[in-house]
Amino acid sequence: MERPLGTIEQPRSLPIKKIVQENANVRTFYFATEMKAKPGQFVIMWIPRVDEKPFSVSVNEKGTLGLSIADVGRFTHKLFTLKVGDYVGIRGPYGSWFKLEPRAKRILLVGGGYGVAPLAYLAEQAKHAGIAVDFCIGARTKDLLMFEKRLRDLKATLHVATDDGSAGQRGFVTEAANACMEKNTYDSVYVCGPEMMEKKLVELCAGRTIPCQVSIERYMKCGFGICGQCCVDGSGARMCTEGPVVTGEYASKQTEFGSYHRTGSGMKQYYHGH
Amino acid sequence: MSLRVQFAGLTLKNPTLLASGVLGVSRSSIKNVLQHGAAGCVIKSISLEERKGHAAPNMLTFEGGMLNAVGYSNPGVDEAKKEFEKLRDLDGTVIASIVGKDEHEFAEMAERLLPGEFSAVELALSCPHTPGYGTLAGQNSPENTESITRAVREKTKLPLFVKLSPNSSAIADVARAAEAGGADGITATNTMGPGMVIDIQTGQPILDFKMGGVSGPALRPIAVRCIYDIYKAVRIPIIGCGGITYGRDAIEMMMVGASAVEIGTGVYYRGIDVFKKVCREIESFMEINRYASPKDFIGRTHKLEEV
């Protein structure tokens, strides 16, 4: 991809238009912008003198951009103190996206935790294109489930799994997804969530020869393909540019997928359970 | 016709190298860059200890190029030693880049990182946005340049390049100091500045470090002038760096004296295959002008002055 000389890559300060509490830990922040992001792409949000963080897009319609964000760290603590009308910087969108096959009839979406956010946006596009959507959503407990109502309103076939059984079936979302694949035929499977769960799904899909797409999240700095921080071992590809969304087949060739990721300094950090 | 260049004991299949600080963070990322046409890569600079670098945002682009204040984030020498293994199996030349707080640290870095894997080493004495290093520590003065170069020279036989700052008031003197310290070549130049970009809605500097090194097209004419000056001052070869986006930019730097070029910000404008594109453009220039080898036009600007 070429960019003309003079291209400017800087956060644009936008006021927060609306804030919606989605569950115990997640709020969706809405902005008025003509930005066009596809499901699975991300934007980078800047709070001056605090930090800058990437977030996938969960809503993008009629001049509105929505980012569904969990309160997990220093940056998000600060963000959660902001009110409607306060400014943050937004740049992007960046990266690859989940692709729908034009001839697809039925697809399976599997979202673990906050991974539901980009997939809910994808589900809307799929339904709009006349594709039947089965959606497995998983979370640790009932009050951490995301977008249950949004997806029911969309008339996606919903399968809920929680670790403690407080909603839907007790167990991992991978088991719910496996049961769906056992029973139904899917043209494609779309996965976003914790990496160990993604790896399991990629293996399950490979075993059943169902094409799948998965979003690989890596620590990143620039977002536009130059700093190298998000390059994965295996291909060396940049997850901000060639990723974050890749095919399951591609993901399984990356030696670090499901094994480790790198911190801001480049130190390897192994996933729990590896 | 061949794009091959030879200098300072190195042979490159074409004159393009990946500049330090961009993409070269791991063996896999280097392999990827080499597959996209670069003859070699300079790794992202390594320091003795792990460094987190500056907080984000640490990169942005403006109409003239890029500002960065990454601040030498790297995993430190021990981890880097593990990361950069089997470099000789790669299809290209891999050059180490080391930084240190003083000549003792530079010497220790050379001793611990260089043996075995790397084909050459570049000393960055010129970062404009990391306290304790580069220009903020005065490493770009002729005296410090000479003493640091000499300290590393005593520890390695690898081709040794010293990367200079375009901010140096008399860059020819700094280049002479590097040569006197035992350098085999000069890399010119690092980013300039630092510069600042402000978000006018909030009045805040966008970079968290507030200021950062300026690279890209805005830097190019300054880098070209630096290379021109250095070529006249020293006998050792020069690697050109600073704002190369197109083949003509590389040719321009070679005409004022560069034996090869490094590309960093150009990856942003033209993608990771910028190396392939620049090489194709140099080739087409050589074809039209009937040059058989880059050495036929390296230093041409100076040769015209001799007549």
PDB file of N, CA and C in Angstrom, chain A residues 132-226:
ATOM      1  N   ALA A 132     -27.245 -16.098   7.725  1.00  0.00           N
ATOM      2  CA  ALA A 132     -27.672 -16.535   9.057  1.00  0.00           C
ATOM      3  C   ALA A 132     -26.468 -16.538   9.998  1.00  0.00           C
ATOM      4  N   VAL A 133     -26.675 -16.015  11.211  1.00  0.00           N
ATOM      5  CA  VAL A 133     -25.565 -15.874  12.165  1.00  0.00           C
ATOM      6  C   VAL A 133     -25.833 -16.666  13.439  1.00  0.00           C
ATOM      7  N   ASP A 134     -24.956 -17.602  13.734  1.00  0.00           N
ATOM      8  CA  ASP A 134     -24.941 -18.235  15.057  1.00  0.00           C
ATOM      9  C   ASP A 134     -23.824 -17.552  15.839  1.00  0.00           C
ATOM     10  N   PHE A 135     -24.103 -17.186  17.070  1.00  0.00           N
ATOM     11  CA  PHE A 135     -23.134 -16.393  17.833  1.00  0.00           C
ATOM     12  C   PHE A 135     -22.933 -17.013  19.202  1.00  0.00           C
ATOM     13  N   CYS A 136     -21.727 -17.475  19.472  1.00  0.00           N
ATOM     14  CA  CYS A 136     -21.399 -17.976  20.803  1.00  0.00           C
ATOM     15  C   CYS A 136     -20.692 -16.859  21.565  1.00  0.00           C
ATOM     16  N   ILE A 137     -21.274 -16.468  22.687  1.00  0.00           N
ATOM     17  CA  ILE A 137     -20.589 -15.471  23.511  1.00  0.00           C
ATOM     18  C   ILE A 137     -20.242 -16.085  24.858  1.00  0.00           C
ATOM     19  N   GLY A 138     -19.049 -15.801  25.292  1.00  0.00           N
ATOM     20  CA  GLY A 138     -18.601 -16.353  26.556  1.00  0.00           C
ATOM     21  C   GLY A 138     -18.042 -15.282  27.465  1.00  0.00           C
ATOM     22  N   ALA A 139     -18.162 -15.511  28.759  1.00  0.00           N
ATOM     23  CA  ALA A 139     -17.592 -14.595  29.740  1.00  0.00           C
ATOM     24  C   ALA A 139     -17.400 -15.375  31.032  1.00  0.00           C
ATOM     25  N   ARG A 140     -16.665 -14.780  31.965  1.00  0.00           N
ATOM     26  CA  ARG A 140     -16.455 -15.474  33.241  1.00  0.00           C
ATOM     27  C   ARG A 140     -17.778 -15.623  33.992  1.00  0.00           C
ATOM     28  N   THR A 141     -18.523 -14.501  34.064  1.00  0.00           N
ATOM     29  CA  THR A 141     -19.804 -14.544  34.787  1.00  0.00           C
ATOM     30  C   THR A 141     -20.854 -13.772  34.000  1.00  0.00           C
ATOM     31  N   LYS A 142     -22.116 -13.902  34.438  1.00  0.00           N
ATOM     32  CA  LYS A 142     -23.265 -13.279  33.767  1.00  0.00           C
ATOM     33  C   LYS A 142     -23.079 -11.766  33.595  1.00  0.00           C
ATOM     34  N   ASP A 143     -22.574 -11.097  34.653  1.00  0.00           N
ATOM     35  CA  ASP A 143     -22.506  -9.633  34.571  1.00  0.00           C
ATOM     36  C   ASP A 143     -21.345  -9.132  33.715  1.00  0.00           C
ATOM     37  N   LEU A 144     -20.555 -10.055  33.148  1.00  0.00           N
ATOM     38  CA  LEU A 144     -19.497  -9.648  32.215  1.00  0.00           C
ATOM     39  C   LEU A 144     -19.846  -9.998  30.762  1.00  0.00           C
ATOM     40  N   LEU A 145     -21.021 -10.579  30.547  1.00  0.00           N
ATOM     41  CA  LEU A 145     -21.463 -10.863  29.174  1.00  0.00           C
ATOM     42  C   LEU A 145     -21.668  -9.544  28.442  1.00  0.00           C
ATOM     43  N   MET A 146     -21.412  -9.569  27.142  1.00  0.00           N
ATOM     44  CA  MET A 146     -21.516  -8.331  26.360  1.00  0.00           C
ATOM     45  C   MET A 146     -22.511  -8.472  25.225  1.00  0.00           C
ATOM     46  N   PHE A 147     -23.310  -7.444  25.039  1.00  0.00           N
ATOM     47  CA  PHE A 147     -24.171  -7.318  23.852  1.00  0.00           C
ATOM     48  C   PHE A 147     -25.211  -8.431  23.702  1.00  0.00           C
ATOM     49  N   GLU A 148     -25.648  -9.026  24.826  1.00  0.00           N
ATOM     50  CA  GLU A 148     -26.645 -10.087  24.731  1.00  0.00           C
ATOM     51  C   GLU A 148     -27.915  -9.542  24.082  1.00  0.00           C
ATOM     52  N   LYS A 149     -28.355  -8.371  24.565  1.00  0.00           N
ATOM     53  CA  LYS A 149     -29.601  -7.805  24.033  1.00  0.00           C
ATOM     54  C   LYS A 149     -29.432  -7.359  22.575  1.00  0.00           C
ATOM     55  N   ARG A 150     -28.285  -6.702  22.294  1.00  0.00           N
ATOM     56  CA  ARG A 150     -28.033  -6.232  20.928  1.00  0.00           C
ATOM     57  C   ARG A 150     -28.097  -7.387  19.934  1.00  0.00           C
ATOM     58  N   LEU A 151     -27.558  -8.531  20.337  1.00  0.00           N
ATOM     59  CA  LEU A 151     -27.513  -9.681  19.432  1.00  0.00           C
ATOM     60  C   LEU A 151     -28.862 -10.385  19.342  1.00  0.00           C
ATOM     61  N   ARG A 152     -29.625 -10.372  20.458  1.00  0.00           N
ATOM     62  CA  ARG A 152     -30.977 -10.954  20.404  1.00  0.00           C
ATOM     63  C   ARG A 152     -31.873 -10.090  19.506  1.00  0.00           C
ATOM     64  N   ASP A 153     -31.737  -8.769  19.644  1.00  0.00           N
ATOM     65  CA  ASP A 153     -32.518  -7.848  18.803  1.00  0.00           C
ATOM     66  C   ASP A 153     -32.195  -8.068  17.322  1.00  0.00           C
ATOM     67  N   LEU A 154     -30.954  -8.461  17.074  1.00  0.00           N
ATOM     68  CA  LEU A 154     -30.511  -8.680  15.696  1.00  0.00           C
ATOM     69  C   LEU A 154     -31.037 -10.014  15.150  1.00  0.00           C
ATOM     70  N   LYS A 155     -31.588 -10.821  16.051  1.00  0.00           N
ATOM     71  CA  LYS A 155     -32.092 -12.157  15.710  1.00  0.00           C
ATOM     72  C   LYS A 155     -30.964 -13.096  15.258  1.00  0.00           C
ATOM     73  N   ALA A 156     -29.800 -12.911  15.877  1.00  0.00           N
ATOM     74  CA  ALA A 156     -28.740 -13.910  15.726  1.00  0.00           C
ATOM     75  C   ALA A 156     -29.095 -15.063  16.659  1.00  0.00           C
ATOM     76  N   THR A 157     -28.737 -16.292  16.277  1.00  0.00           N
ATOM     77  CA  THR A 157     -28.964 -17.431  17.174  1.00  0.00           C
ATOM     78  C   THR A 157     -27.860 -17.427  18.223  1.00  0.00           C
ATOM     79  N   LEU A 158     -28.268 -17.194  19.462  1.00  0.00           N
ATOM     80  CA  LEU A 158     -27.296 -16.915  20.506  1.00  0.00           C
ATOM     81  C   LEU A 158     -27.016 -18.150  21.364  1.00  0.00           C
ATOM     82  N   HIS A 159     -25.759 -18.401  21.645  1.00  0.00           N
ATOM     83  CA  HIS A 159     -25.363 -19.479  22.550  1.00  0.00           C
ATOM     84  C   HIS A 159     -24.466 -18.849  23.607  1.00  0.00           C
ATOM     85  N   VAL A 160     -24.933 -18.899  24.835  1.00  0.00           N
ATOM     86  CA  VAL A 160     -24.205 -18.220  25.914  1.00  0.00           C
ATOM     87  C   VAL A 160     -23.497 -19.243  26.792  1.00  0.00           C
ATOM     88  N   ALA A 161     -22.236 -18.955  27.109  1.00  0.00           N
ATOM     89  CA  ALA A 161     -21.495 -19.809  28.050  1.00  0.00           C
ATOM     90  C   ALA A 161     -20.807 -18.938  29.090  1.00  0.00           C
ATOM     91  N   THR A 162     -20.919 -19.311  30.348  1.00  0.00           N
ATOM     92  CA  THR A 162     -20.161 -18.609  31.398  1.00  0.00           C
ATOM     93  C   THR A 162     -19.372 -19.646  32.198  1.00  0.00           C
ATOM     94  N   ASP A 163     -18.208 -19.192  32.674  1.00  0.00           N
ATOM     95  CA  ASP A 163     -17.334 -20.112  33.408  1.00  0.00           C
ATOM     96  C   ASP A 163     -18.038 -20.672  34.649  1.00  0.00           C
ATOM     97  N   ASP A 164     -18.879 -19.810  35.293  1.00  0.00           N
ATOM     98  CA  ASP A 164     -19.493 -20.242  36.557  1.00  0.00           C
ATOM     99  C   ASP A 164     -20.950 -20.685  36.380  1.00  0.00           C
ATOM    100  N   GLY A 165     -21.433 -20.685  35.142  1.00  0.00           N
ATOM    101  CA  GLY A 165     -22.801 -21.142  34.901  1.00  0.00           C
ATOM    102  C   GLY A 165     -23.868 -20.133  35.314  1.00  0.00           C
ATOM    103  N   SER A 166     -23.482 -18.889  35.613  1.00  0.00           N
ATOM    104  CA  SER A 166     -24.469 -17.889  36.054  1.00  0.00           C
ATOM    105  C   SER A 166     -25.374 -17.433  34.907  1.00  0.00           C
ATOM    106  N   ALA A 167     -25.006 -17.720  33.689  1.00  0.00           N
ATOM    107  CA  ALA A 167     -25.890 -17.497  32.538  1.00  0.00           C
ATOM    108  C   ALA A 167     -25.533 -18.520  31.477  1.00  0.00           C
ATOM    109  N   GLY A 168     -26.546 -18.985  30.730  1.00  0.00           N
ATOM    110  CA  GLY A 168     -26.321 -19.958  29.656  1.00  0.00           C
ATOM    111  C   GLY A 168     -25.723 -21.246  30.189  1.00  0.00           C
ATOM    112  N   GLN A 169     -24.966 -21.923  29.328  1.00  0.00           N
ATOM    113  CA  GLN A 169     -24.389 -23.175  29.803  1.00  0.00           C
ATOM    114  C   GLN A 169     -23.090 -22.912  30.534  1.00  0.00           C
ATOM    115  N   ARG A 170     -22.801 -23.760  31.506  1.00  0.00           N
ATOM    116  CA  ARG A 170     -21.578 -23.618  32.277  1.00  0.00           C
ATOM    117  C   ARG A 170     -20.421 -24.210  31.482  1.00  0.00           C
ATOM    118  N   GLY A 171     -19.351 -23.454  31.367  1.00  0.00           N
ATOM    119  CA  GLY A 171     -18.178 -23.975  30.653  1.00  0.00           C
ATOM    120  C   GLY A 171     -17.610 -22.939  29.704  1.00  0.00           C
ATOM    121  N   PHE A 172     -16.667 -23.386  28.892  1.00  0.00           N
ATOM    122  CA  PHE A 172     -15.989 -22.459  27.989  1.00  0.00           C
ATOM    123  C   PHE A 172     -16.769 -22.274  26.696  1.00  0.00           C
ATOM    124  N   VAL A 173     -16.562 -21.111  26.102  1.00  0.00           N
ATOM    125  CA  VAL A 173     -17.254 -20.785  24.863  1.00  0.00           C
ATOM    126  C   VAL A 173     -16.781 -21.697  23.729  1.00  0.00           C
ATOM    127  N   THR A 174     -15.558 -22.241  23.863  1.00  0.00           N
ATOM    128  CA  THR A 174     -15.049 -23.169  22.844  1.00  0.00           C
ATOM    129  C   THR A 174     -15.922 -24.421  22.776  1.00  0.00           C
ATOM    130  N   GLU A 175     -16.428 -24.865  23.949  1.00  0.00           N
ATOM    131  CA  GLU A 175     -17.281 -26.060  23.978  1.00  0.00           C
ATOM    132  C   GLU A 175     -18.613 -25.765  23.295  1.00  0.00           C
ATOM    133  N   ALA A 176     -19.163 -24.587  23.562  1.00  0.00           N
ATOM    134  CA  ALA A 176     -20.419 -24.192  22.919  1.00  0.00           C
ATOM    135  C   ALA A 176     -20.229 -24.134  21.403  1.00  0.00           C
ATOM    136  N   ALA A 177     -19.090 -23.587  20.973  1.00  0.00           N
ATOM    137  CA  ALA A 177     -18.810 -23.464  19.541  1.00  0.00           C
ATOM    138  C   ALA A 177     -18.645 -24.839  18.909  1.00  0.00           C
ATOM    139  N   ASN A 178     -17.956 -25.716  19.619  1.00  0.00           N
ATOM    140  CA  ASN A 178     -17.754 -27.070  19.107  1.00  0.00           C
ATOM    141  C   ASN A 178     -19.088 -27.788  18.921  1.00  0.00           C
ATOM    142  N   ALA A 179     -19.981 -27.596  19.885  1.00  0.00           N
ATOM    143  CA  ALA A 179     -21.313 -28.212  19.793  1.00  0.00           C
ATOM    144  C   ALA A 179     -22.060 -27.676  18.573  1.00  0.00           C
ATOM    145  N   CYS A 180     -21.942 -26.377  18.305  1.00  0.00           N
ATOM    146  CA  CYS A 180     -22.585 -25.775  17.128  1.00  0.00           C
ATOM    147  C   CYS A 180     -22.037 -26.398  15.852  1.00  0.00           C
ATOM    148  N   MET A 181     -20.716 -26.568  15.796  1.00  0.00           N
ATOM    149  CA  MET A 181     -20.083 -27.107  14.583  1.00  0.00           C
ATOM    150  C   MET A 181     -20.448 -28.572  14.394  1.00  0.00           C
ATOM    151  N   GLU A 182     -20.680 -29.247  15.501  1.00  0.00           N
ATOM    152  CA  GLU A 182     -21.112 -30.656  15.474  1.00  0.00           C
ATOM    153  C   GLU A 182     -22.468 -30.771  14.785  1.00  0.00           C
ATOM    154  N   LYS A 183     -23.333 -29.818  15.096  1.00  0.00           N
ATOM    155  CA  LYS A 183     -24.750 -29.892  14.690  1.00  0.00           C
ATOM    156  C   LYS A 183     -25.013 -29.254  13.322  1.00  0.00           C
ATOM    157  N   ASN A 184     -24.306 -28.149  13.025  1.00  0.00           N
ATOM    158  CA  ASN A 184     -24.646 -27.357  11.838  1.00  0.00           C
ATOM    159  C   ASN A 184     -23.488 -27.260  10.857  1.00  0.00           C
ATOM    160  N   THR A 185     -23.807 -26.831   9.648  1.00  0.00           N
ATOM    161  CA  THR A 185     -22.785 -26.605   8.635  1.00  0.00           C
ATOM    162  C   THR A 185     -22.562 -25.104   8.501  1.00  0.00           C
ATOM    163  N   TYR A 186     -21.311 -24.669   8.627  1.00  0.00           N
ATOM    164  CA  TYR A 186     -20.996 -23.240   8.508  1.00  0.00           C
ATOM    165  C   TYR A 186     -20.063 -22.991   7.327  1.00  0.00           C
ATOM    166  N   ASP A 187     -20.265 -21.878   6.677  1.00  0.00           N
ATOM    167  CA  ASP A 187     -19.367 -21.499   5.591  1.00  0.00           C
ATOM    168  C   ASP A 187     -18.065 -20.942   6.144  1.00  0.00           C
ATOM    169  N   SER A 188     -18.145 -20.344   7.314  1.00  0.00           N
ATOM    170  CA  SER A 188     -16.952 -19.747   7.899  1.00  0.00           C
ATOM    171  C   SER A 188     -17.161 -19.496   9.392  1.00  0.00           C
ATOM    172  N   VAL A 189     -16.048 -19.476  10.115  1.00  0.00           N
ATOM    173  CA  VAL A 189     -16.092 -19.211  11.555  1.00  0.00           C
ATOM    174  C   VAL A 189     -15.236 -17.979  11.854  1.00  0.00           C
ATOM    175  N   TYR A 190     -15.725 -17.094  12.718  1.00  0.00           N
ATOM    176  CA  TYR A 190     -15.017 -15.850  13.051  1.00  0.00           C
ATOM    177  C   TYR A 190     -14.765 -15.828  14.555  1.00  0.00           C
ATOM    178  N   VAL A 191     -13.514 -15.579  14.923  1.00  0.00           N
ATOM    179  CA  VAL A 191     -13.127 -15.733  16.322  1.00  0.00           C
ATOM    180  C   VAL A 191     -12.408 -14.493  16.847  1.00  0.00           C
ATOM    181  N   CYS A 192     -12.813 -14.049  18.028  1.00  0.00           N
ATOM    182  CA  CYS A 192     -12.085 -12.969  18.705  1.00  0.00           C
ATOM    183  C   CYS A 192     -12.217 -13.146  20.204  1.00  0.00           C
ATOM    184  N   GLY A 193     -11.079 -13.185  20.885  1.00  0.00           N
ATOM    185  CA  GLY A 193     -11.110 -13.363  22.342  1.00  0.00           C
ATOM    186  C   GLY A 193      -9.727 -13.651  22.855  1.00  0.00           C
ATOM    187  N   PRO A 194      -9.639 -14.192  24.081  1.00  0.00           N
ATOM    188  CA  PRO A 194      -8.325 -14.530  24.630  1.00  0.00           C
ATOM    189  C   PRO A 194      -7.595 -15.496  23.691  1.00  0.00           C
ATOM    190  N   GLU A 195      -6.267 -15.341  23.607  1.00  0.00           N
ATOM    191  CA  GLU A 195      -5.536 -16.061  22.554  1.00  0.00           C
ATOM    192  C   GLU A 195      -5.578 -17.587  22.708  1.00  0.00           C
ATOM    193  N   MET A 196      -5.596 -18.096  23.920  1.00  0.00           N
ATOM    194  CA  MET A 196      -5.640 -19.548  24.090  1.00  0.00           C
ATOM    195  C   MET A 196      -6.968 -20.103  23.565  1.00  0.00           C
ATOM    196  N   MET A 197      -8.046 -19.316  23.759  1.00  0.00           N
ATOM    197  CA  MET A 197      -9.345 -19.709  23.224  1.00  0.00           C
ATOM    198  C   MET A 197      -9.323 -19.650  21.691  1.00  0.00           C
ATOM    199  N   GLU A 198      -8.685 -18.624  21.154  1.00  0.00           N
ATOM    200  CA  GLU A 198      -8.589 -18.496  19.697  1.00  0.00           C
ATOM    201  C   GLU A 198      -7.834 -19.676  19.103  1.00  0.00           C
ATOM    202  N   LYS A 199      -6.748 -20.028  19.764  1.00  0.00           N
ATOM    203  CA  LYS A 199      -5.913 -21.126  19.266  1.00  0.00           C
ATOM    204  C   LYS A 199      -6.729 -22.425  19.225  1.00  0.00           C
ATOM    205  N   LYS A 200      -7.502 -22.654  20.288  1.00  0.00           N
ATOM    206  CA  LYS A 200      -8.341 -23.865  20.370  1.00  0.00           C
ATOM    207  C   LYS A 200      -9.337 -23.886  19.205  1.00  0.00           C
ATOM    208  N   LEU A 201      -9.969 -22.744  18.947  1.00  0.00           N
ATOM    209  CA  LEU A 201     -10.961 -22.654  17.870  1.00  0.00           C
ATOM    210  C   LEU A 201     -10.312 -22.870  16.500  1.00  0.00           C
ATOM    211  N   VAL A 202      -9.117 -22.304  16.326  1.00  0.00           N
ATOM    212  CA  VAL A 202      -8.404 -22.475  15.054  1.00  0.00           C
ATOM    213  C   VAL A 202      -8.137 -23.960  14.825  1.00  0.00           C
ATOM    214  N   GLU A 203      -7.765 -24.670  15.882  1.00  0.00           N
ATOM    215  CA  GLU A 203      -7.507 -26.115  15.766  1.00  0.00           C
ATOM    216  C   GLU A 203      -8.788 -26.882  15.457  1.00  0.00           C
ATOM    217  N   LEU A 204      -9.862 -26.508  16.158  1.00  0.00           N
ATOM    218  CA  LEU A 204     -11.146 -27.180  15.916  1.00  0.00           C
ATOM    219  C   LEU A 204     -11.595 -26.991  14.469  1.00  0.00           C
ATOM    220  N   CYS A 205     -11.470 -25.767  13.960  1.00  0.00           N
ATOM    221  CA  CYS A 205     -11.882 -25.472  12.586  1.00  0.00           C
ATOM    222  C   CYS A 205     -11.005 -26.221  11.579  1.00  0.00           C
ATOM    223  N   ALA A 206      -9.690 -26.263  11.870  1.00  0.00           N
ATOM    224  CA  ALA A 206      -8.778 -26.973  10.970  1.00  0.00           C
ATOM    225  C   ALA A 206      -9.162 -28.445  10.909  1.00  0.00           C
ATOM    226  N   GLY A 207      -9.512 -29.016  12.057  1.00  0.00           N
ATOM    227  CA  GLY A 207      -9.902 -30.420  12.127  1.00  0.00           C
ATOM    228  C   GLY A 207     -11.157 -30.704  11.312  1.00  0.00           C
ATOM    229  N   ARG A 208     -12.021 -29.718  11.202  1.00  0.00           N
ATOM    230  CA  ARG A 208     -13.275 -29.900  10.463  1.00  0.00           C
ATOM    231  C   ARG A 208     -13.197 -29.267   9.062  1.00  0.00           C
ATOM    232  N   THR A 209     -12.034 -28.780   8.704  1.00  0.00           N
ATOM    233  CA  THR A 209     -11.794 -28.064   7.439  1.00  0.00           C
ATOM    234  C   THR A 209     -12.841 -26.987   7.170  1.00  0.00           C
ATOM    235  N   ILE A 210     -13.136 -26.202   8.205  1.00  0.00           N
ATOM    236  CA  ILE A 210     -13.996 -25.023   8.037  1.00  0.00           C
ATOM    237  C   ILE A 210     -13.073 -23.798   8.012  1.00  0.00           C
ATOM    238  N   PRO A 211     -13.181 -22.932   7.000  1.00  0.00           N
ATOM    239  CA  PRO A 211     -12.333 -21.730   7.007  1.00  0.00           C
ATOM    240  C   PRO A 211     -12.643 -20.882   8.233  1.00  0.00           C
ATOM    241  N   CYS A 212     -11.615 -20.311   8.831  1.00  0.00           N
ATOM    242  CA  CYS A 212     -11.895 -19.409   9.944  1.00  0.00           C
ATOM    243  C   CYS A 212     -11.002 -18.184   9.896  1.00  0.00           C
ATOM    244  N   GLN A 213     -11.453 -17.133  10.523  1.00  0.00           N
ATOM    245  CA  GLN A 213     -10.700 -15.887  10.627  1.00  0.00           C
ATOM    246  C   GLN A 213     -10.599 -15.518  12.095  1.00  0.00           C
ATOM    247  N   VAL A 214      -9.435 -14.994  12.469  1.00  0.00           N
ATOM    248  CA  VAL A 214      -9.172 -14.744  13.876  1.00  0.00           C
ATOM    249  C   VAL A 214      -8.410 -13.430  14.018  1.00  0.00           C
ATOM    250  N   SER A 215      -8.672 -12.728  15.102  1.00  0.00           N
ATOM    251  CA  SER A 215      -8.009 -11.444  15.341  1.00  0.00           C
ATOM    252  C   SER A 215      -6.875 -11.626  16.344  1.00  0.00           C
ATOM    253  N   ILE A 216      -5.654 -11.322  15.925  1.00  0.00           N
ATOM    254  CA  ILE A 216      -4.487 -11.472  16.807  1.00  0.00           C
ATOM    255  C   ILE A 216      -4.096 -10.105  17.371  1.00  0.00           C
ATOM    256  N   GLU A 217      -4.198  -9.975  18.666  1.00  0.00           N
ATOM    257  CA  GLU A 217      -3.894  -8.690  19.295  1.00  0.00           C
ATOM    258  C   GLU A 217      -2.445  -8.684  19.776  1.00  0.00           C
ATOM    259  N   ARG A 218      -1.714  -7.644  19.376  1.00  0.00           N
ATOM    260  CA  ARG A 218      -0.335  -7.513  19.822  1.00  0.00           C
ATOM    261  C   ARG A 218      -0.079  -6.092  20.301  1.00  0.00           C
ATOM    262  N   TYR A 219       0.895  -5.965  21.218  1.00  0.00           N
ATOM    263  CA  TYR A 219       1.291  -4.630  21.677  1.00  0.00           C
ATOM    264  C   TYR A 219       1.735  -3.825  20.467  1.00  0.00           C
ATOM    265  N   MET A 220       1.227  -2.619  20.330  1.00  0.00           N
ATOM    266  CA  MET A 220       1.657  -1.815  19.183  1.00  0.00           C
ATOM    267  C   MET A 220       1.875  -0.371  19.584  1.00  0.00           C
ATOM    268  N   LYS A 221       2.710   0.304  18.782  1.00  0.00           N
ATOM    269  CA  LYS A 221       3.002   1.705  19.057  1.00  0.00           C
ATOM    270  C   LYS A 221       2.406   2.569  17.961  1.00  0.00           C
ATOM    271  N   CYS A 222       2.944   2.437  16.723  1.00  0.00           N
ATOM    272  CA  CYS A 222       2.526   3.390  15.692  1.00  0.00           C
ATOM    273  C   CYS A 222       1.154   3.049  15.104  1.00  0.00           C
ATOM    274  N   GLY A 223       0.860   1.780  14.897  1.00  0.00           N
ATOM    275  CA  GLY A 223      -0.419   1.401  14.282  1.00  0.00           C
ATOM    276  C   GLY A 223      -0.395   1.479  12.770  1.00  0.00           C
ATOM    277  N   PHE A 224       0.654   2.107  12.194  1.00  0.00           N
ATOM    278  CA  PHE A 224       0.666   2.258  10.741  1.00  0.00           C
ATOM    279  C   PHE A 224       1.850   1.550  10.073  1.00  0.00           C
ATOM    280  N   GLY A 225       2.361   0.534  10.736  1.00  0.00           N
ATOM    281  CA  GLY A 225       3.245  -0.398  10.047  1.00  0.00           C
ATOM    282  C   GLY A 225       4.710  -0.047  10.019  1.00  0.00           C
ATOM    283  N   ILE A 226       5.181   0.784  10.935  1.00  0.00           N
ATOM    284  CA  ILE A 226       6.585   1.164  10.837  1.00  0.00           C
ATOM    285  C   ILE A 226       7.420   0.813  12.060  1.00  0.00           C
TER     286      ILE A 226
END
